[in-house]
PDB file of C-alpha atoms and ligand atoms in Angstrom:
ATOM      1  CA  MET A   1       9.044 -42.858 -54.524  1.00 87.00           C
ATOM      2  CA  ARG A   2       5.701 -42.203 -52.868  1.00 93.00           C
ATOM      3  CA  GLY A   3       2.797 -42.827 -55.218  1.00 96.00           C
ATOM      4  CA  VAL A   4      -0.832 -41.888 -54.675  1.00 98.00           C
ATOM      5  CA  ASN A   5      -2.903 -43.801 -52.092  1.00 97.00           C
ATOM      6  CA  GLY A   6      -5.745 -45.055 -54.278  1.00 97.00           C
ATOM      7  CA  LEU A   7      -8.952 -43.260 -55.162  1.00 98.00           C
ATOM      8  CA  HIS A   8     -10.057 -40.153 -53.269  1.00 97.00           C
ATOM      9  CA  HIS A   9     -13.255 -39.281 -55.162  1.00 98.00           C
ATOM     10  CA  ILE A  10     -14.818 -39.453 -58.606  1.00 98.00           C
ATOM     11  CA  THR A  11     -16.782 -36.556 -60.044  1.00 98.00           C
ATOM     12  CA  ALA A  12     -19.343 -36.976 -62.813  1.00 98.00           C
ATOM     13  CA  ILE A  13     -21.820 -34.801 -64.718  1.00 98.00           C
ATOM     14  CA  ALA A  14     -25.513 -35.316 -63.952  1.00 98.00           C
ATOM     15  CA  GLY A  15     -28.858 -34.119 -65.255  1.00 98.00           C
ATOM     16  CA  PRO A  16     -31.398 -32.477 -62.913  1.00 97.00           C
ATOM     17  CA  ALA A  17     -30.172 -32.393 -59.298  1.00 97.00           C
ATOM     18  CA  GLN A  18     -33.341 -33.811 -57.698  1.00 95.00           C
ATOM     19  CA  GLU A  19     -33.236 -36.908 -59.941  1.00 96.00           C
ATOM     20  CA  ASN A  20     -29.562 -37.342 -59.078  1.00 97.00           C
ATOM     21  CA  LEU A  21     -30.362 -37.148 -55.340  1.00 96.00           C
ATOM     22  CA  ASP A  22     -33.269 -39.574 -55.686  1.00 94.00           C
ATOM     23  CA  PHE A  23     -31.037 -42.132 -57.356  1.00 96.00           C
ATOM     24  CA  TYR A  24     -27.791 -41.935 -55.374  1.00 97.00           C
ATOM     25  CA  ALA A  25     -29.248 -41.264 -51.912  1.00 96.00           C
ATOM     26  CA  GLY A  26     -32.668 -42.838 -52.486  1.00 94.00           C
ATOM     27  CA  VAL A  27     -32.095 -45.932 -54.634  1.00 95.00           C
ATOM     28  CA  LEU A  28     -28.381 -46.607 -54.068  1.00 97.00           C
ATOM     29  CA  GLY A  29     -28.626 -45.489 -50.438  1.00 96.00           C
ATOM     30  CA  MET A  30     -25.411 -43.482 -50.241  1.00 97.00           C
ATOM     31  CA  ARG A  31     -25.261 -40.617 -47.764  1.00 96.00           C
ATOM     32  CA  LEU A  32     -25.384 -37.083 -49.141  1.00 96.00           C
ATOM     33  CA  VAL A  33     -22.436 -35.782 -47.117  1.00 95.00           C
ATOM     34  CA  LYS A  34     -22.141 -32.350 -48.676  1.00 95.00           C
ATOM     35  CA  ARG A  35     -24.572 -30.090 -50.511  1.00 96.00           C
ATOM     36  CA  SER A  36     -22.492 -27.330 -52.014  1.00 96.00           C
ATOM     37  CA  VAL A  37     -21.884 -25.545 -55.302  1.00 97.00           C
ATOM     38  CA  ASN A  38     -19.356 -25.906 -58.084  1.00 95.00           C
ATOM     39  CA  GLN A  39     -16.710 -23.457 -56.904  1.00 91.00           C
ATOM     40  CA  ASP A  40     -15.939 -22.404 -60.479  1.00 91.00           C
ATOM     41  CA  ASP A  41     -19.650 -22.169 -61.425  1.00 93.00           C
ATOM     42  CA  PRO A  42     -21.572 -21.343 -58.207  1.00 94.00           C
ATOM     43  CA  GLY A  43     -24.962 -21.415 -59.971  1.00 93.00           C
ATOM     44  CA  THR A  44     -24.598 -25.225 -60.131  1.00 96.00           C
ATOM     45  CA  TYR A  45     -24.828 -27.630 -57.216  1.00 97.00           C
ATOM     46  CA  HIS A  46     -21.951 -29.865 -56.249  1.00 97.00           C
ATOM     47  CA  LEU A  47     -23.443 -32.932 -54.547  1.00 97.00           C
ATOM     48  CA  PHE A  48     -21.219 -35.380 -52.664  1.00 97.00           C
ATOM     49  CA  TYR A  49     -22.325 -38.960 -51.839  1.00 98.00           C
ATOM     50  CA  ALA A  50     -20.232 -41.203 -49.616  1.00 97.00           C
ATOM     51  CA  ASP A  51     -20.273 -43.528 -46.621  1.00 97.00           C
ATOM     52  CA  ALA A  52     -21.658 -42.187 -43.328  1.00 96.00           C
ATOM     53  CA  GLU A  53     -18.424 -40.404 -42.471  1.00 95.00           C
ATOM     54  CA  GLY A  54     -17.580 -39.153 -45.940  1.00 94.00           C
ATOM     55  CA  ARG A  55     -14.151 -40.726 -45.824  1.00 92.00           C
ATOM     56  CA  PRO A  56     -11.749 -40.336 -48.756  1.00 94.00           C
ATOM     57  CA  GLY A  57     -12.213 -43.209 -51.192  1.00 96.00           C
ATOM     58  CA  SER A  58     -15.956 -43.488 -50.631  1.00 96.00           C
ATOM     59  CA  ASP A  59     -16.969 -40.290 -52.330  1.00 97.00           C
ATOM     60  CA  LEU A  60     -18.845 -39.955 -55.649  1.00 98.00           C
ATOM     61  CA  THR A  61     -19.710 -36.360 -56.535  1.00 98.00           C
ATOM     62  CA  PHE A  62     -21.789 -34.701 -59.249  1.00 98.00           C
ATOM     63  CA  PHE A  63     -22.144 -31.429 -61.085  1.00 98.00           C
ATOM     64  CA  PRO A  64     -25.772 -31.337 -62.275  1.00 97.00           C
ATOM     65  CA  TRP A  65     -25.297 -29.583 -65.621  1.00 96.00           C
ATOM     66  CA  ALA A  66     -28.682 -30.616 -66.995  1.00 94.00           C
ATOM     67  CA  GLU A  67     -28.409 -28.367 -70.056  1.00 94.00           C
ATOM     68  CA  MET A  68     -25.342 -30.177 -71.457  1.00 95.00           C
ATOM     69  CA  ALA A  69     -25.648 -32.605 -74.380  1.00 95.00           C
ATOM     70  CA  PRO A  70     -24.914 -36.316 -73.879  1.00 95.00           C
ATOM     71  CA  PRO A  71     -21.206 -37.212 -73.892  1.00 96.00           C
ATOM     72  CA  ARG A  72     -19.328 -38.445 -76.933  1.00 95.00           C
ATOM     73  CA  ARG A  73     -17.839 -41.800 -76.096  1.00 92.00           C
ATOM     74  CA  GLY A  74     -14.213 -42.165 -77.030  1.00 94.00           C
ATOM     75  CA  HIS A  75     -10.654 -42.229 -75.809  1.00 96.00           C
ATOM     76  CA  GLY A  76      -9.327 -39.775 -73.258  1.00 96.00           C
ATOM     77  CA  LEU A  77     -12.430 -40.169 -71.087  1.00 95.00           C
ATOM     78  CA  ALA A  78     -13.378 -42.264 -68.087  1.00 96.00           C
ATOM     79  CA  THR A  79     -16.306 -44.443 -69.064  1.00 93.00           C
ATOM     80  CA  GLU A  80     -17.570 -46.241 -65.953  1.00 97.00           C
ATOM     81  CA  VAL A  81     -17.690 -45.746 -62.187  1.00 98.00           C
ATOM     82  CA  ASP A  82     -17.309 -48.904 -60.081  1.00 98.00           C
ATOM     83  CA  LEU A  83     -18.740 -49.059 -56.565  1.00 98.00           C
ATOM     84  CA  GLU A  84     -17.924 -51.721 -53.970  1.00 98.00           C
ATOM     85  CA  VAL A  85     -20.758 -53.743 -52.415  1.00 98.00           C
ATOM     86  CA  PRO A  86     -20.594 -56.676 -49.957  1.00 98.00           C
ATOM     87  CA  ASP A  87     -20.056 -60.217 -51.217  1.00 98.00           C
ATOM     88  CA  GLY A  88     -23.378 -61.920 -51.913  1.00 98.00           C
ATOM     89  CA  SER A  89     -25.404 -58.711 -52.258  1.00 98.00           C
ATOM     90  CA  LEU A  90     -25.829 -58.504 -56.047  1.00 98.00           C
ATOM     91  CA  ALA A  91     -29.161 -60.362 -56.164  1.00 97.00           C
ATOM     92  CA  TYR A  92     -30.565 -57.837 -53.682  1.00 98.00           C
ATOM     93  CA  TRP A  93     -29.191 -54.961 -55.742  1.00 98.00           C
ATOM     94  CA  ALA A  94     -30.525 -56.286 -59.051  1.00 98.00           C
ATOM     95  CA  GLU A  95     -34.012 -56.604 -57.549  1.00 97.00           C
ATOM     96  CA  ARG A  96     -33.901 -53.179 -55.872  1.00 96.00           C
ATOM     97  CA  LEU A  97     -32.609 -51.396 -58.970  1.00 97.00           C
ATOM     98  CA  GLN A  98     -35.203 -52.944 -61.259  1.00 96.00           C
ATOM     99  CA  ARG A  99     -37.969 -52.137 -58.771  1.00 94.00           C
ATOM    100  CA  TYR A 100     -37.065 -48.467 -59.175  1.00 93.00           C
ATOM    101  CA  GLY A 101     -36.867 -48.668 -62.952  1.00 94.00           C
ATOM    102  CA  THR A 102     -33.103 -48.872 -63.430  1.00 96.00           C
ATOM    103  CA  ARG A 103     -31.708 -50.858 -66.343  1.00 92.00           C
ATOM    104  CA  VAL A 104     -29.208 -53.479 -65.157  1.00 97.00           C
ATOM    105  CA  GLY A 105     -27.054 -55.889 -67.155  1.00 97.00           C
ATOM    106  CA  ALA A 106     -26.720 -59.625 -66.606  1.00 96.00           C
ATOM    107  CA  PRO A 107     -24.403 -60.436 -63.686  1.00 95.00           C
ATOM    108  CA  GLU A 108     -20.853 -60.929 -64.944  1.00 97.00           C
ATOM    109  CA  THR A 109     -17.419 -61.775 -63.573  1.00 98.00           C
ATOM    110  CA  ARG A 110     -14.470 -59.441 -64.013  1.00 98.00           C
ATOM    111  CA  PHE A 111     -11.027 -60.210 -62.655  1.00 97.00           C
ATOM    112  CA  GLY A 112     -12.621 -62.876 -60.435  1.00 97.00           C
ATOM    113  CA  ARG A 113     -15.265 -60.618 -58.890  1.00 98.00           C
ATOM    114  CA  ARG A 114     -19.010 -60.618 -59.462  1.00 98.00           C
ATOM    115  CA  VAL A 115     -20.211 -57.421 -61.111  1.00 98.00           C
ATOM    116  CA  LEU A 116     -23.622 -55.906 -61.873  1.00 98.00           C
ATOM    117  CA  ALA A 117     -23.514 -53.181 -64.518  1.00 98.00           C
ATOM    118  CA  LEU A 118     -26.233 -50.532 -64.628  1.00 98.00           C
ATOM    119  CA  THR A 119     -26.950 -47.156 -66.157  1.00 98.00           C
ATOM    120  CA  ASP A 120     -27.941 -44.292 -63.883  1.00 98.00           C
ATOM    121  CA  PRO A 121     -30.964 -42.084 -64.751  1.00 96.00           C
ATOM    122  CA  HIS A 122     -28.748 -39.680 -66.712  1.00 97.00           C
ATOM    123  CA  GLY A 123     -26.768 -42.222 -68.711  1.00 97.00           C
ATOM    124  CA  LEU A 124     -23.713 -42.703 -66.488  1.00 98.00           C
ATOM    125  CA  ASP A 125     -22.363 -46.258 -66.592  1.00 98.00           C
ATOM    126  CA  VAL A 126     -21.988 -47.615 -63.072  1.00 98.00           C
ATOM    127  CA  ALA A 127     -21.013 -51.098 -61.927  1.00 98.00           C
ATOM    128  CA  LEU A 128     -21.521 -52.646 -58.500  1.00 98.00           C
ATOM    129  CA  VAL A 129     -18.579 -54.917 -57.669  1.00 98.00           C
ATOM    130  CA  GLU A 130     -18.734 -57.521 -54.907  1.00 98.00           C
ATOM    131  CA  ALA A 131     -15.801 -57.604 -52.500  1.00 97.00           C
ATOM    132  CA  PRO A 132     -15.151 -59.167 -49.109  1.00 96.00           C
ATOM    133  CA  ALA A 133     -15.279 -56.893 -46.069  1.00 94.00           C
ATOM    134  CA  GLY A 134     -12.022 -55.264 -45.119  1.00 93.00           C
ATOM    135  CA  ARG A 135     -11.889 -51.639 -46.104  1.00 95.00           C
ATOM    136  CA  ALA A 136     -12.596 -48.837 -43.644  1.00 94.00           C
ATOM    137  CA  PHE A 137     -16.315 -48.143 -43.920  1.00 96.00           C
ATOM    138  CA  ALA A 138     -19.004 -46.506 -41.786  1.00 96.00           C
ATOM    139  CA  ALA A 139     -22.554 -47.655 -42.548  1.00 97.00           C
ATOM    140  CA  TRP A 140     -25.199 -44.941 -43.019  1.00 95.00           C
ATOM    141  CA  GLU A 141     -27.932 -45.682 -40.503  1.00 93.00           C
ATOM    142  CA  GLY A 142     -30.184 -42.951 -41.920  1.00 92.00           C
ATOM    143  CA  GLY A 143     -30.305 -44.487 -45.382  1.00 92.00           C
ATOM    144  CA  PRO A 144     -32.773 -46.800 -47.142  1.00 94.00           C
ATOM    145  CA  VAL A 145     -30.387 -49.800 -47.519  1.00 96.00           C
ATOM    146  CA  ALA A 146     -29.538 -52.180 -44.650  1.00 96.00           C
ATOM    147  CA  ALA A 147     -25.964 -51.815 -43.380  1.00 96.00           C
ATOM    148  CA  ASP A 148     -24.858 -55.268 -44.568  1.00 97.00           C
ATOM    149  CA  ARG A 149     -25.764 -54.429 -48.196  1.00 98.00           C
ATOM    150  CA  GLN A 150     -24.652 -50.826 -48.427  1.00 98.00           C
ATOM    151  CA  ILE A 151     -22.221 -49.453 -50.957  1.00 98.00           C
ATOM    152  CA  ARG A 152     -18.882 -49.242 -49.138  1.00 98.00           C
ATOM    153  CA  GLY A 153     -17.205 -46.780 -51.439  1.00 98.00           C
ATOM    154  CA  LEU A 154     -15.443 -46.453 -54.758  1.00 98.00           C
ATOM    155  CA  PHE A 155     -14.010 -49.608 -56.265  1.00 98.00           C
ATOM    156  CA  GLY A 156     -12.494 -48.086 -59.406  1.00 98.00           C
ATOM    157  CA  ALA A 157     -13.092 -46.695 -62.861  1.00 98.00           C
ATOM    158  CA  GLN A 158     -12.589 -47.562 -66.509  1.00 98.00           C
ATOM    159  CA  ILE A 159     -10.782 -45.356 -69.018  1.00 97.00           C
ATOM    160  CA  TRP A 160     -10.214 -45.628 -72.762  1.00 96.00           C
ATOM    161  CA  GLU A 161      -6.891 -44.539 -74.197  1.00 97.00           C
ATOM    162  CA  ARG A 162      -5.550 -43.864 -77.691  1.00 95.00           C
ATOM    163  CA  ASP A 163      -1.921 -44.543 -76.712  1.00 93.00           C
ATOM    164  CA  LEU A 164      -1.497 -46.994 -73.854  1.00 96.00           C
ATOM    165  CA  ALA A 165       2.266 -46.537 -73.501  1.00 96.00           C
ATOM    166  CA  ALA A 166       2.196 -42.861 -72.571  1.00 95.00           C
ATOM    167  CA  THR A 167      -0.619 -43.292 -70.045  1.00 97.00           C
ATOM    168  CA  THR A 168       0.988 -46.386 -68.529  1.00 97.00           C
ATOM    169  CA  ARG A 169       4.228 -44.487 -67.948  1.00 96.00           C
ATOM    170  CA  VAL A 170       2.464 -41.806 -65.928  1.00 97.00           C
ATOM    171  CA  LEU A 171       0.389 -44.337 -63.979  1.00 98.00           C
ATOM    172  CA  THR A 172       3.329 -46.512 -62.971  1.00 97.00           C
ATOM    173  CA  SER A 173       6.349 -44.189 -62.946  1.00 96.00           C
ATOM    174  CA  THR A 174       4.787 -40.994 -61.677  1.00 97.00           C
ATOM    175  CA  LEU A 175       1.710 -42.049 -59.687  1.00 98.00           C
ATOM    176  CA  GLY A 176       2.877 -45.431 -58.354  1.00 97.00           C
ATOM    177  CA  PHE A 177       0.166 -47.702 -59.794  1.00 98.00           C
ATOM    178  CA  GLN A 178       0.967 -51.406 -60.137  1.00 98.00           C
ATOM    179  CA  GLU A 179      -0.281 -53.628 -62.939  1.00 97.00           C
ATOM    180  CA  ILE A 180      -2.655 -56.200 -61.444  1.00 97.00           C
ATOM    181  CA  GLY A 181      -3.687 -58.206 -64.497  1.00 97.00           C
ATOM    182  CA  THR A 182      -5.230 -58.258 -67.953  1.00 98.00           C
ATOM    183  CA  GLU A 183      -8.577 -59.620 -69.103  1.00 98.00           C
ATOM    184  CA  HIS A 184     -10.651 -59.230 -72.298  1.00 96.00           C
ATOM    185  CA  GLY A 185      -8.567 -56.289 -73.519  1.00 96.00           C
ATOM    186  CA  TRP A 186      -8.588 -54.458 -70.208  1.00 98.00           C
ATOM    187  CA  ILE A 187      -5.428 -53.871 -68.178  1.00 98.00           C
ATOM    188  CA  ARG A 188      -6.097 -53.410 -64.476  1.00 98.00           C
ATOM    189  CA  TYR A 189      -3.874 -51.126 -62.406  1.00 98.00           C
ATOM    190  CA  GLY A 190      -4.191 -50.565 -58.691  1.00 97.00           C
ATOM    191  CA  PHE A 191      -2.578 -50.594 -55.301  1.00 95.00           C
ATOM    192  CA  PRO A 192      -1.729 -53.480 -52.969  1.00 89.00           C
ATOM    193  CA  ASP A 193      -3.313 -51.912 -49.883  1.00 88.00           C
ATOM    194  CA  ALA A 194      -5.693 -49.150 -50.991  1.00 93.00           C
ATOM    195  CA  PRO A 195      -9.046 -49.282 -52.820  1.00 95.00           C
ATOM    196  CA  GLY A 196      -9.105 -47.819 -56.290  1.00 96.00           C
ATOM    197  CA  VAL A 197      -8.426 -49.799 -59.456  1.00 97.00           C
ATOM    198  CA  LEU A 198      -8.154 -48.329 -62.913  1.00 98.00           C
ATOM    199  CA  ASP A 199      -9.123 -50.534 -65.857  1.00 98.00           C
ATOM    200  CA  VAL A 200      -7.503 -49.226 -69.012  1.00 98.00           C
ATOM    201  CA  ARG A 201      -8.383 -50.226 -72.542  1.00 97.00           C
ATOM    202  CA  ALA A 202      -6.797 -49.230 -75.821  1.00 95.00           C
ATOM    203  CA  ALA A 203      -9.207 -47.510 -78.203  1.00 93.00           C
ATOM    204  CA  PRO A 204      -6.807 -46.239 -80.889  1.00 88.00           C
ATOM    205  CA  GLU A 205      -9.322 -46.257 -83.750  1.00 87.00           C
ATOM    206  CA  GLY A 206     -12.092 -44.359 -82.071  1.00 88.00           C
ATOM    207  CA  ARG A 207     -12.790 -40.675 -81.640  1.00 95.00           C
ATOM    208  CA  ARG A 208     -11.714 -38.463 -78.800  1.00 95.00           C
ATOM    209  CA  GLY A 209     -14.348 -38.586 -76.072  1.00 96.00           C
ATOM    210  CA  ALA A 210     -16.056 -35.456 -74.794  1.00 95.00           C
ATOM    211  CA  TRP A 211     -17.899 -34.559 -71.590  1.00 96.00           C
ATOM    212  CA  GLY A 212     -21.674 -34.429 -71.375  1.00 97.00           C
ATOM    213  CA  VAL A 213     -24.525 -35.395 -69.050  1.00 98.00           C
ATOM    214  CA  GLY A 214     -23.709 -38.916 -67.864  1.00 98.00           C
ATOM    215  CA  ALA A 215     -19.931 -38.646 -68.290  1.00 97.00           C
ATOM    216  CA  VAL A 216     -17.205 -38.875 -65.682  1.00 98.00           C
ATOM    217  CA  HIS A 217     -15.651 -35.432 -65.219  1.00 98.00           C
ATOM    218  CA  HIS A 218     -12.502 -36.422 -63.334  1.00 98.00           C
ATOM    219  CA  LEU A 219     -10.832 -39.033 -61.166  1.00 98.00           C
ATOM    220  CA  ALA A 220      -9.185 -37.834 -57.947  1.00 98.00           C
ATOM    221  CA  TRP A 221      -6.344 -39.741 -56.306  1.00 98.00           C
ATOM    222  CA  ARG A 222      -5.461 -39.579 -52.611  1.00 97.00           C
ATOM    223  CA  VAL A 223      -2.384 -37.927 -51.198  1.00 98.00           C
ATOM    224  CA  ASP A 224      -1.576 -37.710 -47.469  1.00 96.00           C
ATOM    225  CA  ASP A 225      -1.066 -33.982 -47.238  1.00 97.00           C
ATOM    226  CA  GLU A 226       0.258 -30.986 -49.125  1.00 97.00           C
ATOM    227  CA  ALA A 227       3.899 -32.103 -48.929  1.00 97.00           C
ATOM    228  CA  HIS A 228       2.986 -35.415 -50.571  1.00 98.00           C
ATOM    229  CA  GLN A 229       0.888 -33.544 -53.131  1.00 98.00           C
ATOM    230  CA  LEU A 230       3.750 -31.192 -54.035  1.00 98.00           C
ATOM    231  CA  GLU A 231       6.166 -34.120 -54.340  1.00 98.00           C
ATOM    232  CA  ILE A 232       3.960 -35.775 -56.977  1.00 98.00           C
ATOM    233  CA  ARG A 233       3.167 -32.433 -58.593  1.00 98.00           C
ATOM    234  CA  GLY A 234       6.928 -31.911 -59.038  1.00 98.00           C
ATOM    235  CA  ARG A 235       7.312 -35.297 -60.723  1.00 97.00           C
ATOM    236  CA  LEU A 236       4.386 -34.511 -63.041  1.00 97.00           C
ATOM    237  CA  GLU A 237       5.988 -31.245 -64.110  1.00 97.00           C
ATOM    238  CA  ALA A 238       9.336 -32.954 -64.656  1.00 96.00           C
ATOM    239  CA  SER A 239       7.639 -35.514 -66.920  1.00 94.00           C
ATOM    240  CA  GLY A 240       6.049 -32.830 -69.087  1.00 94.00           C
ATOM    241  CA  ARG A 241       2.560 -32.674 -67.578  1.00 96.00           C
ATOM    242  CA  GLU A 242       1.132 -29.252 -66.744  1.00 97.00           C
ATOM    243  CA  PRO A 243      -0.449 -29.564 -63.291  1.00 98.00           C
ATOM    244  CA  THR A 244      -2.398 -26.630 -61.855  1.00 98.00           C
ATOM    245  CA  PRO A 245      -1.193 -24.856 -58.733  1.00 98.00           C
ATOM    246  CA  VAL A 246      -2.617 -26.160 -55.454  1.00 97.00           C
ATOM    247  CA  ILE A 247      -6.277 -25.075 -55.254  1.00 96.00           C
ATOM    248  CA  ASP A 248      -8.039 -24.823 -51.894  1.00 94.00           C
ATOM    249  CA  ARG A 249     -11.320 -26.761 -52.223  1.00 92.00           C
ATOM    250  CA  PHE A 250     -11.908 -26.134 -48.507  1.00 90.00           C
ATOM    251  CA  TRP A 251     -12.623 -29.819 -47.626  1.00 92.00           C
ATOM    252  CA  PHE A 252      -9.384 -30.832 -49.329  1.00 95.00           C
ATOM    253  CA  ARG A 253      -6.606 -29.286 -51.433  1.00 97.00           C
ATOM    254  CA  SER A 254      -6.477 -30.140 -55.120  1.00 98.00           C
ATOM    255  CA  VAL A 255      -4.066 -30.207 -58.035  1.00 98.00           C
ATOM    256  CA  TYR A 256      -5.493 -31.037 -61.480  1.00 98.00           C
ATOM    257  CA  PHE A 257      -3.711 -32.357 -64.555  1.00 98.00           C
ATOM    258  CA  ARG A 258      -4.534 -34.314 -67.683  1.00 98.00           C
ATOM    259  CA  GLU A 259      -2.855 -37.675 -68.089  1.00 97.00           C
ATOM    260  CA  PRO A 260      -1.276 -38.033 -71.556  1.00 96.00           C
ATOM    261  CA  GLY A 261      -4.461 -39.436 -73.117  1.00 96.00           C
ATOM    262  CA  GLY A 262      -6.564 -36.537 -71.880  1.00 97.00           C
ATOM    263  CA  VAL A 263      -8.438 -37.933 -68.845  1.00 98.00           C
ATOM    264  CA  LEU A 264      -8.672 -35.247 -66.163  1.00 98.00           C
ATOM    265  CA  PHE A 265      -6.981 -36.394 -62.950  1.00 98.00           C
ATOM    266  CA  GLU A 266      -6.768 -34.675 -59.572  1.00 98.00           C
ATOM    267  CA  LEU A 267      -4.505 -35.128 -56.565  1.00 98.00           C
ATOM    268  CA  ALA A 268      -6.605 -34.504 -53.436  1.00 98.00           C
ATOM    269  CA  THR A 269      -5.446 -34.372 -49.825  1.00 97.00           C
ATOM    270  CA  ASP A 270      -7.178 -36.506 -47.187  1.00 95.00           C
ATOM    271  CA  GLY A 271      -7.871 -33.512 -44.968  1.00 92.00           C
ATOM    272  CA  PRO A 272      -9.395 -31.436 -43.614  1.00 91.00           C
ATOM    273  CA  GLY A 273     -12.531 -33.428 -44.622  1.00 89.00           C
ATOM    274  CA  PHE A 274     -16.276 -32.871 -44.780  1.00 85.00           C
ATOM    275  CA  ALA A 275     -16.824 -32.447 -41.020  1.00 84.00           C
ATOM    276  CA  VAL A 276     -14.664 -29.311 -40.912  1.00 85.00           C
ATOM    277  CA  ASP A 277     -17.694 -27.020 -41.353  1.00 85.00           C
ATOM    278  CA  GLU A 278     -20.699 -29.190 -40.371  1.00 89.00           C
ATOM    279  CA  ASP A 279     -21.837 -31.318 -37.455  1.00 91.00           C
ATOM    280  CA  PRO A 280     -21.077 -34.928 -38.567  1.00 91.00           C
ATOM    281  CA  ALA A 281     -24.657 -35.882 -37.568  1.00 92.00           C
ATOM    282  CA  HIS A 282     -26.128 -33.378 -40.046  1.00 92.00           C
ATOM    283  CA  LEU A 283     -23.837 -33.565 -43.080  1.00 92.00           C
ATOM    284  CA  GLY A 284     -25.502 -32.613 -46.347  1.00 92.00           C
ATOM    285  CA  GLU A 285     -28.755 -31.291 -44.894  1.00 92.00           C
ATOM    286  CA  THR A 286     -28.224 -27.646 -45.788  1.00 93.00           C
ATOM    287  CA  LEU A 287     -26.339 -25.731 -48.450  1.00 96.00           C
ATOM    288  CA  VAL A 288     -22.732 -25.251 -47.387  1.00 95.00           C
ATOM    289  CA  LEU A 289     -20.540 -22.680 -49.096  1.00 94.00           C
ATOM    290  CA  PRO A 290     -16.815 -22.152 -48.762  1.00 89.00           C
ATOM    291  CA  PRO A 291     -16.120 -18.906 -46.820  1.00 90.00           C
ATOM    292  CA  TRP A 292     -15.247 -16.908 -49.945  1.00 92.00           C
ATOM    293  CA  LEU A 293     -18.738 -17.508 -51.401  1.00 95.00           C
ATOM    294  CA  GLU A 294     -20.715 -16.761 -48.211  1.00 95.00           C
ATOM    295  CA  ALA A 295     -21.166 -13.095 -49.146  1.00 95.00           C
ATOM    296  CA  ASP A 296     -23.112 -14.231 -52.260  1.00 96.00           C
ATOM    297  CA  ARG A 297     -25.279 -16.795 -50.442  1.00 97.00           C
ATOM    298  CA  ALA A 298     -28.654 -15.146 -51.156  1.00 97.00           C
ATOM    299  CA  THR A 299     -27.986 -14.890 -54.913  1.00 96.00           C
ATOM    300  CA  ILE A 300     -26.586 -18.419 -55.079  1.00 96.00           C
ATOM    301  CA  GLU A 301     -29.532 -19.954 -53.190  1.00 96.00           C
ATOM    302  CA  GLN A 302     -31.993 -18.196 -55.469  1.00 95.00           C
ATOM    303  CA  ALA A 303     -30.363 -19.678 -58.569  1.00 94.00           C
ATOM    304  CA  LEU A 304     -30.376 -23.283 -57.306  1.00 96.00           C
ATOM    305  CA  PRO A 305     -33.410 -25.583 -57.644  1.00 94.00           C
ATOM    306  CA  PRO A 306     -34.870 -26.816 -54.328  1.00 92.00           C
ATOM    307  CA  LEU A 307     -33.883 -30.349 -53.256  1.00 93.00           C
ATOM    308  CA  SER A 308     -35.851 -32.711 -51.033  1.00 90.00           C
ATOM    309  CA  PHE A 309     -35.540 -36.196 -49.568  1.00 84.00           C
ATOM    310  CA  SER A 310     -39.291 -36.777 -49.815  1.00 66.00           C
ATOM    311  CA  ALA A 311     -39.318 -39.278 -52.717  1.00 57.00           C
ATOM    312  CA  ALA A 312     -40.651 -42.778 -52.069  1.00 46.00           C
ATOM    313  CA  ALA A 313     -37.317 -44.282 -53.075  1.00 54.00           C
ATOM    314  CA  HIS A 314     -35.824 -43.032 -49.830  1.00 59.00           C
ATOM    315  CA  ALA A 315     -37.874 -45.450 -47.731  1.00 59.00           C
ATOM    316  CA  ARG A 316     -35.922 -48.383 -46.282  1.00 59.00           C
ATOM    317  CA  SER A 317     -36.620 -51.767 -47.818  1.00 54.00           C
TER     318      SER A 317
HETATM  319 ZN1   ZN B 401     -12.462 -33.388 -57.658  1.00 79.02          ZN
END
């Protein structure tokens, strides 16, 4: 059985787009690798932050739906995004984040790794997790953070579940996750040779969670290509899930489904990738639309707020 190959991207819901850009590109120093629109709601940006090459597994994306209410915390929702940073860099990060007014927690240790938890400007829980070098990573020379401290990509996510057994079955039997360990009520699942852990916690008493500004929208898992995607899609259908047909997202192909507890998952292909329609040296600098939205470009551009890299937080320090 071929399982998924770790995390592909995580998508979350943000407040105003400029504040989102200032934080993720300016303070956290990730590269904006694609400036596009939500393909199902083209009046809203879709902003993609990643390493310099925008490789799968490094990509955190946002829908700035500033008019939404805050999320309702509860089961069936991903609750935290974890980003990998180099070993020994947390003191730098704590100082940098506080300098720009970000609330950070006390450094902690989870599953043997040093972690700094923070809340982004729109309420999303994020944690920086130290890890030794090893994963494929391209530093972003145009960013405000020195290469040896940069965020290397996604480390994982946390989810709360009402019924652990049903979710665990899909993770391990259908998607190929392995249990890595348990700690303080969290069960960690992951992959021996691909980044992307999932920390799962039982929350049977609580309410069902709901999306809002500062919530994770979905977690996308890597598949090699469409054949691999269809193989897993078939297993999902056989196990009673209701995956969508394959949807062409232009930079990758996607299948969406809800795991039994309600968290929205996606299977995303590695290719064709973000450089398919832009010069790799100029990713993210201008609004890129998939071909089927090009005819509406003027209307779409008019509806979107302007975005700029001019904020002080973008200066290197
Ligand atoms: Zn997605």
